[in-house]
Amino acid sequence: MTAFIARRIVHSLFVVLAITVVIFVLVRLTGDPVAVMFQSGEPTAEAIQELRKNLGLDQPIYIQLAIYVKDMLTGNFGTSFRTGESVFSMIMEKMGATLLLACGGMLTALLIALPVGILSAVKRGSAIDFFGRIFSLLGISFPNFWLGIMLIIIFAVHLKWFPASGYQGPEYLILPSVSLGLILSGILARLIRSSMLEVLNQQYITTARSKGIKEWMVIIKHALRNALIPTVTFIGLQFGTLLGGTVIIEQVFSWPGVGRLVIDAISQRDFPVIQGSVIVLAFLMILVNLVVDISYGFIDPRIKQGGGKSE
Amino acid sequence: MTTAVAEKPVPNSPKPKRSKWGKLLRRFLRNPGAMIGMLLLVLTVVAAVFAPFIAPTDPDQADLRARLAPPSWLDEESESTHLLGTDQVGRDLLSRIIYGARVSLMVGILSVLISMVIGVILGLIAGFYGRWVDDVIMRLADVQLAFPFILFAIIVMAIFGAGLWKLILVLGISNWVGFARLVRGQVMAVKEMEYVQAARAIGATNLRIIYKHVLPNVMSSIIVLATLNVAVNILLEASLTFIGMGVDPSIPAWGGMLADGRNYIETAWWVATFPGIAIMITVLGFNLLGDWLRDELDPNLRA
Amino acid sequence: MKKRIGLLFCSLLLVMGTIFAGCSGQSETGGEQNPGQAADQPVASGKKGELTIGVVGDPHSWDPIDTFLLDWSTIATSVFEGLVERTVDLKIQPGLAESWEFTDDKTLQFKLRKGVTFHNGEPFNAEAVKFTFDRLLGEEGAKGPQQANYASIDRVEVVDEYTVNMILKEKDPVLITKLAGYGAVIVPPKYIQEKGDEYFNTHPVGTGPFKMESYEKDNQVVLVKNENYWREGLPKLDKVTFRIIPEATTRLAELNTGAIDIMKKVEISQVSSVEKNENLELMTVGSPTVYAIRFNTKMKPVDDVRVREAIAHAIDVDLLIETILGGYGKRINTFQSDMSFGHDPSIPLREYNPEKAKQLLAEAGVKEGTELEFYFPGTDATFKEIAQAVEIQLAEVGLKVKLNPVDNSTFISELIPNGKAGHMYRQGWGGWTLDFDNTAYLMYHKGEFWNPDFYDEKVEELLAAERSTFDQDKRLEIFKELDRRLYELVPEVPLYQSINLWAVNKRVKGFQPPADERIDLKEVTVE
């Protein structure tokens, strides 16, 4: 087991490094940040040259990369081209809001998916099952920005139940969380339904039923508990998707998170901020996946034999 | 992207039952969800294939003075002759939505085909060669998964510019991991089988093993994954237009029409709403069908 | 918590219902909706004396020498002040300097205002002015984009506590205007020396009517009244909050809910929504920004002036303005606004004449169906529609236009300067000095960043002549000749001068939308 964990950690480090290289090269292909900065001024060739030198962009790309990786290993993600602030502290400042949104989305997804999934499984083939599934599929049939706009217009402008955008208190979390979570809820409900079905057909459930235990007790205590194991794993794996989804939701709801930071940075060609944000986001996803994989390894001993589960 | 990466190794039944597909058809006819899904998809496909015959006008024919005309059934003065109204430059919305079925289906299906080809090939390579080759490919998969897709797409399109083919390509190259993992798992499982090793011993080539033993067993899972991914990719096209990285606005792409129409939601709601409904119908169709296929074809659920 | 979850569930159920029903419902009731809807709009959500403004983007770096963003100027104008100021209608007036005069050709002397202090209590004086320009022109300024705008200044010398001399390297006819620009606002010397540049970046201190209370990047900026402001009795507001809301749909929603009082950048597509709500007022202001379709004059077939002229005749600009812009745009004859020094109203507008266009194309030997690439930023919702209309109109004269919406920054930094933006591309230019020199030199002088392809000997001569003299009458004559020459050469099709739209809650009094997006809140009050 220790060997397995060690190997996974080495792999993860490799992946972080690879992502660093990829993003580093990609951003440098997007154009000259100095030209973007001068867009409304009267740049002279010397001024452009000078600024480029100040930003460290006059070096060959592999040297820039080497310096960047070396700094990164000491926890230094450089400073913003635009503001001179430390990139790491900029990201940390925004990470809280993004994680909050991701958790809100996850919570919404669970709140919807659990009842829908359980009911669909228990009443398999009934009208409840049918409509429950249609409902959860409808949730994934809209682009999430559109869902966000509709929620704002209906619940903020017309019904005035929730604030439309920004972040000034817990009630501001509701609409963005729903827009983010609804998409996941569909997939999650489907998963809960199928794992419930699987469990409900097991021997011990039949045994429990035959003992005369109340049906809902059987469902909650015996079935659900076992059905939740794959669900938890799945949630871990979907965390990345949620984080990715925040990029657009933050834009719609003016949510001050990492997604906004990085979209702004892309439009201003603030290379260190783009690189830092992508690396930190990727790192988070890898970390969550690593934890999921390791805990999965504890739950499911087949993993140790190096079977089919991807590493 | 939102689709679960199916990664359960598929237990192998070396000889697929012959009646499998026939049985499937019978079960299909008894399942209302699947039927509705199919119906919605047929609707879209018919629109795409027969667009020139169904569409009331040429989708590019515009009349600036008649821009944002309301749907004819809403127009009190009944001046508008357009069933679903007109768009921002006065083109018939219904015709554009009908032709748009071609674009959206093309984006969804082609991009998934690309993912499928990349994924299957990489999965086969990883599975057969194992060792460091496998390691490299699987780390590549991790890199792909950990890179937030929307950011990847924005950056790539900032470099190469937007366009229909570029969009398809970007969607295609960033969604192969699920397919690769499926195929790889199957190859690894099959490789150890005695009869496969026996087949090898008597000179069966890898290609033959792939054809006979690997593909038949993962085919159903691949189809399920592909169906669900088509739906996801159709939605992503819309999200990219929202961020400003969409396709040429004169191409009738539903996602683009929806995203570009969002500012009119309170004044000329039809501009965004009808393309939105078209997307919903198609995506729902793919999801319903994919969902049902998953139930039917995923052996883990055949309780 | 339980209640909230309940609400959440209700919301979800409702969404699904309303998305189906609501969309059609919205319009059916559209007619009678207006009075009812308006009635239950919140009259005012904020307190008296407090104002909330919804803006598009974050100011990013607060340091004036680091910035070039209009998003910065919208907010920072309330915090920082320069020696001279531009009013919202772009007239120059004294700011922190009471008066100025040229003591000789290369010395500009300023008399400074007395009794002004920075927000931190530091006095404003000659030292502060010298420090500001030393910083702008020195090493610190070299790291930012503003220095290049002030290259004509050599140094600033202190004469006495309230007098400074600005020593120039060369004559600069638009220097005074430039001193009202972003980079030349006066910053506090002690504060910056003690706290450092990085701290200053997020904690700005100036002499303006409002001082910063808090700043949360990408979320909001809160400014409070500067009690010691040097203009007696101003500002009238106690507190101004700027909320950063990039998505126009969301911004309008916030205005409708009453969460913001002023909305910057109303999209033309949203105009009738604003007009429908009787608590809101739509305010328009002519902007110096002009839009044109520029050509790559080295690319076939638009290297032929006849083809360029044909395209100009094939586009019905008046129709575009009337329909797509809803009238919110002013047609222009040359690539400069009517506020620009050098604008010649006698240059005719090219009339819409598809027959003539076809004839010119035939003369130039351009075949029917020739393809032209047209580039523009994909985030510009309005121009996206203009571009489609242009595509349709050019199709009528047999030209096939391929539209390329691209990332704005790539467009600006890579495509245009390297001549890779197709046969034609959108160019929007403000000419912030309101002197044609800014536009003309950068757009037509060979080898300039914005001009990778155009060259004309006569134009070069005129540009050199215009720069060599200080005599404004002479310069105007030269500009007029330049205007005519450019009219003949058609390096671009000038389209329109844009009109900026703001939406304001009627409880806000005394707000005037600014032509340059720098809002003046000194006189604004809230009921």
mmCIF file of C-alpha atoms in Angstrom, chain C residues 91-196:
data_model
loop_
_atom_site.group_PDB
_atom_site.id
_atom_site.type_symbol
_atom_site.label_atom_id
_atom_site.label_comp_id
_atom_site.label_asym_id
_atom_site.label_seq_id
_atom_site.Cartn_x
_atom_site.Cartn_y
_atom_site.Cartn_z
ATOM 1 C CA LYS C 91 -12.947 70.910 -21.899
ATOM 2 C CA ILE C 92 -9.645 71.646 -20.199
ATOM 3 C CA GLN C 93 -9.868 73.402 -16.836
ATOM 4 C CA PRO C 94 -7.443 74.049 -13.963
ATOM 5 C CA GLY C 95 -7.103 71.247 -11.457
ATOM 6 C CA LEU C 96 -4.391 71.182 -8.846
ATOM 7 C CA ALA C 97 -2.635 73.958 -10.772
ATOM 8 C CA GLU C 98 -4.330 77.334 -10.572
ATOM 9 C CA SER C 99 -2.694 78.588 -13.749
ATOM 10 C CA TRP C 100 0.097 77.902 -16.189
ATOM 11 C CA GLU C 101 2.094 79.676 -18.855
ATOM 12 C CA PHE C 102 5.008 79.085 -21.191
ATOM 13 C CA THR C 103 7.861 81.218 -19.870
ATOM 14 C CA ASP C 104 9.855 80.258 -22.933
ATOM 15 C CA ASP C 105 9.565 77.732 -25.742
ATOM 16 C CA LYS C 106 10.600 74.850 -23.579
ATOM 17 C CA THR C 107 9.562 75.887 -20.089
ATOM 18 C CA LEU C 108 6.040 75.533 -18.808
ATOM 19 C CA GLN C 109 5.444 77.150 -15.434
ATOM 20 C CA PHE C 110 2.625 76.052 -13.113
ATOM 21 C CA LYS C 111 1.244 77.955 -10.123
ATOM 22 C CA LEU C 112 -0.075 75.370 -7.714
ATOM 23 C CA ARG C 113 -3.207 75.476 -5.594
ATOM 24 C CA LYS C 114 -2.588 76.139 -1.912
ATOM 25 C CA GLY C 115 -4.094 74.330 1.069
ATOM 26 C CA VAL C 116 -4.636 71.018 -0.683
ATOM 27 C CA THR C 117 -3.829 67.822 1.189
ATOM 28 C CA PHE C 118 -3.681 64.181 0.203
ATOM 29 C CA HIS C 119 -6.068 61.706 1.821
ATOM 30 C CA ASN C 120 -3.361 60.698 4.297
ATOM 31 C CA GLY C 121 -2.862 64.294 5.425
ATOM 32 C CA GLU C 122 0.318 64.872 3.450
ATOM 33 C CA PRO C 123 0.439 68.383 1.928
ATOM 34 C CA PHE C 124 0.218 68.858 -1.829
ATOM 35 C CA ASN C 125 3.067 71.098 -3.016
ATOM 36 C CA ALA C 126 5.825 71.516 -5.575
ATOM 37 C CA GLU C 127 7.754 68.592 -4.133
ATOM 38 C CA ALA C 128 4.805 66.289 -4.741
ATOM 39 C CA VAL C 129 4.631 67.415 -8.373
ATOM 40 C CA LYS C 130 8.332 66.876 -8.860
ATOM 41 C CA PHE C 131 8.151 63.473 -7.198
ATOM 42 C CA THR C 132 5.243 62.458 -9.415
ATOM 43 C CA PHE C 133 7.042 63.304 -12.642
ATOM 44 C CA ASP C 134 10.403 61.960 -11.497
ATOM 45 C CA ARG C 135 8.642 58.714 -10.822
ATOM 46 C CA LEU C 136 6.718 58.731 -14.094
ATOM 47 C CA LEU C 137 9.776 59.560 -16.204
ATOM 48 C CA GLY C 138 12.221 57.451 -14.208
ATOM 49 C CA GLU C 139 12.892 53.797 -13.622
ATOM 50 C CA GLU C 140 9.550 53.088 -11.979
ATOM 51 C CA GLY C 141 7.681 54.603 -14.912
ATOM 52 C CA ALA C 142 9.674 52.561 -17.396
ATOM 53 C CA LYS C 143 7.924 49.447 -16.123
ATOM 54 C CA GLY C 144 4.522 50.766 -17.151
ATOM 55 C CA PRO C 145 2.778 51.914 -20.280
ATOM 56 C CA GLN C 146 2.275 55.566 -19.325
ATOM 57 C CA GLN C 147 5.839 56.846 -19.625
ATOM 58 C CA ALA C 148 5.777 56.790 -23.409
ATOM 59 C CA ASN C 149 2.938 59.349 -23.442
ATOM 60 C CA TYR C 150 5.078 61.921 -21.642
ATOM 61 C CA ALA C 151 8.310 61.539 -23.563
ATOM 62 C CA SER C 152 8.393 65.236 -24.441
ATOM 63 C CA ILE C 153 8.950 66.232 -20.804
ATOM 64 C CA ASP C 154 12.570 66.320 -19.714
ATOM 65 C CA ARG C 155 12.197 67.105 -16.003
ATOM 66 C CA VAL C 156 10.317 69.130 -13.423
ATOM 67 C CA GLU C 157 12.060 71.765 -11.320
ATOM 68 C CA VAL C 158 10.830 73.214 -8.044
ATOM 69 C CA VAL C 159 10.815 77.013 -8.087
ATOM 70 C CA ASP C 160 9.184 77.595 -4.718
ATOM 71 C CA GLU C 161 6.701 75.682 -2.610
ATOM 72 C CA TYR C 162 3.811 76.423 -4.967
ATOM 73 C CA THR C 163 5.544 76.950 -8.297
ATOM 74 C CA VAL C 164 7.124 74.409 -10.611
ATOM 75 C CA ASN C 165 8.782 74.587 -13.994
ATOM 76 C CA MET C 166 8.304 71.813 -16.480
ATOM 77 C CA ILE C 167 11.308 71.621 -18.794
ATOM 78 C CA LEU C 168 10.548 70.135 -22.200
ATOM 79 C CA LYS C 169 12.768 68.203 -24.563
ATOM 80 C CA GLU C 170 10.744 69.234 -27.561
ATOM 81 C CA LYS C 171 7.628 71.132 -28.428
ATOM 82 C CA ASP C 172 4.470 69.193 -27.819
ATOM 83 C CA PRO C 173 1.253 70.844 -29.025
ATOM 84 C CA VAL C 174 -0.991 68.571 -26.987
ATOM 85 C CA LEU C 175 1.006 68.556 -23.752
ATOM 86 C CA ILE C 176 -1.661 70.309 -21.686
ATOM 87 C CA THR C 177 -4.257 67.744 -22.725
ATOM 88 C CA LYS C 178 -1.825 64.978 -21.909
ATOM 89 C CA LEU C 179 -1.337 66.403 -18.429
ATOM 90 C CA ALA C 180 -4.998 65.679 -17.801
ATOM 91 C CA GLY C 181 -4.218 62.063 -18.706
ATOM 92 C CA TYR C 182 -3.895 59.044 -16.452
ATOM 93 C CA GLY C 183 -0.126 59.008 -15.953
ATOM 94 C CA ALA C 184 0.125 62.638 -14.845
ATOM 95 C CA VAL C 185 -2.134 62.580 -11.786
ATOM 96 C CA ILE C 186 -0.297 63.704 -8.668
ATOM 97 C CA VAL C 187 0.699 61.070 -6.125
ATOM 98 C CA PRO C 188 1.854 61.514 -2.485
ATOM 99 C CA PRO C 189 5.666 61.281 -2.149
ATOM 100 C CA LYS C 190 6.023 60.360 1.514
ATOM 101 C CA TYR C 191 3.302 57.759 1.418
ATOM 102 C CA ILE C 192 4.802 55.957 -1.545
ATOM 103 C CA GLN C 193 8.344 56.137 -0.196
ATOM 104 C CA GLU C 194 7.267 54.774 3.168
ATOM 105 C CA LYS C 195 4.785 52.126 2.069
ATOM 106 C CA GLY C 196 6.361 51.115 -1.221
#
